[in-house]
Amino acid sequence: MQSRRHILRTGAGLLAGLAAFRLPLADEFAEIRMLGNADGSDVWFDPVGIRIKPGRPIRWTNLDPGNSHTATAYHPRNFDRPLRIPRGAEPWNSDYLLPNETFHLTLTVEGVYDFYCIPHEHAGMVGRIIVGDPAKFPAPGPTSQGAEPIPEIALHALPAVDEIMRRGMVRRA
Ligand SMILES: [Cu+2]
């Protein structure tokens, strides 16, 4: 089951055709880990903020033995959430990752992308990815789109765009 789900999650690359398909090398991935403490009272993405070049693949890995996690874009097509990815970019939802499962994604539209973990958004488990140069695109802010607003704890957990730009990678304090 686990290997089949892995194949499904990388299916977009496979469907592109074997001639065009190439599995990225491990060090080509921008890594985002899903972590939790021993008693499950604290969960987070590490790093919580990262800047990458357009087209560099991202890999989320659930390294929390005690929890399932998701990486889900804030987008009206994901549970009617506010739009917090660049206009024209495709939303994603990893679905639930069991411990040691991974999810791969490649983003090519430049801008700021905010995402959350479905079961732990209210614990502040959110993250921010900057692709390329966000100066061309305004940072996401509160919008009227999406019926399900983002809780304050999640908004406060997102690192500032300028901090990510300055440091390249932001880990939780
Ligand atoms: Cu989670």
Tab-separated table of N, CA, C and O and ligand atoms in Angstrom, residues 34 43 45 67-70 117-121 125, ligand 1:
chain	number	residue	atom	x	y	z
A	34	MET	N	8.071	17.179	8.367
A	34	MET	CA	6.930	17.284	9.264
A	34	MET	C	7.349	16.644	10.585
A	34	MET	O	7.695	15.458	10.623
A	43	VAL	N	3.503	20.251	16.986
A	43	VAL	CA	3.765	19.764	15.627
A	43	VAL	C	4.150	20.949	14.763
A	43	VAL	O	3.671	22.060	14.978
A	45	PHE	N	6.236	22.306	10.687
A	45	PHE	CA	7.031	22.098	9.483
A	45	PHE	C	8.437	22.658	9.714
A	45	PHE	O	8.592	23.733	10.307
A	67	ASN	N	2.111	10.943	14.286
A	67	ASN	CA	1.025	11.680	13.661
A	67	ASN	C	1.043	11.539	12.149
A	67	ASN	O	2.108	11.377	11.548
A	68	SER	N	-0.134	11.641	11.549
A	68	SER	CA	-0.237	11.866	10.111
A	68	SER	C	-0.345	13.365	9.868
A	68	SER	O	-0.920	14.084	10.683
A	69	HIS	N	0.226	13.810	8.745
A	69	HIS	CA	0.210	15.241	8.431
A	69	HIS	C	-0.116	15.423	6.957
A	69	HIS	O	0.053	14.506	6.148
A	70	THR	N	-0.551	16.636	6.615
A	70	THR	CA	-0.748	16.986	5.207
A	70	THR	C	0.020	18.271	4.897
A	70	THR	O	0.337	19.038	5.800
A	117	CYS	N	-1.294	22.170	7.444
A	117	CYS	CA	-1.588	20.757	7.706
A	117	CYS	C	-3.039	20.673	8.158
A	117	CYS	O	-3.427	21.336	9.122
A	118	ILE	N	-3.824	19.894	7.452
A	118	ILE	CA	-5.265	19.861	7.716
A	118	ILE	C	-5.583	19.572	9.197
A	118	ILE	O	-6.319	20.332	9.818
A	119	PRO	N	-5.045	18.509	9.791
A	119	PRO	CA	-5.447	18.240	11.181
A	119	PRO	C	-4.767	19.142	12.207
A	119	PRO	O	-5.191	19.152	13.369
A	120	HIS	N	-3.755	19.899	11.808
A	120	HIS	CA	-2.993	20.659	12.809
A	120	HIS	C	-2.898	22.156	12.521
A	120	HIS	O	-2.069	22.843	13.117
A	121	GLU	N	-3.743	22.648	11.622
A	121	GLU	CA	-3.727	24.094	11.356
A	121	GLU	C	-3.995	24.877	12.640
A	121	GLU	O	-3.375	25.913	12.897
A	125	MET	N	0.368	24.661	12.581
A	125	MET	CA	1.237	23.927	11.658
A	125	MET	C	0.980	24.416	10.236
A	125	MET	O	0.113	23.915	9.517
B	1	CU	CU	0.064	17.973	10.968
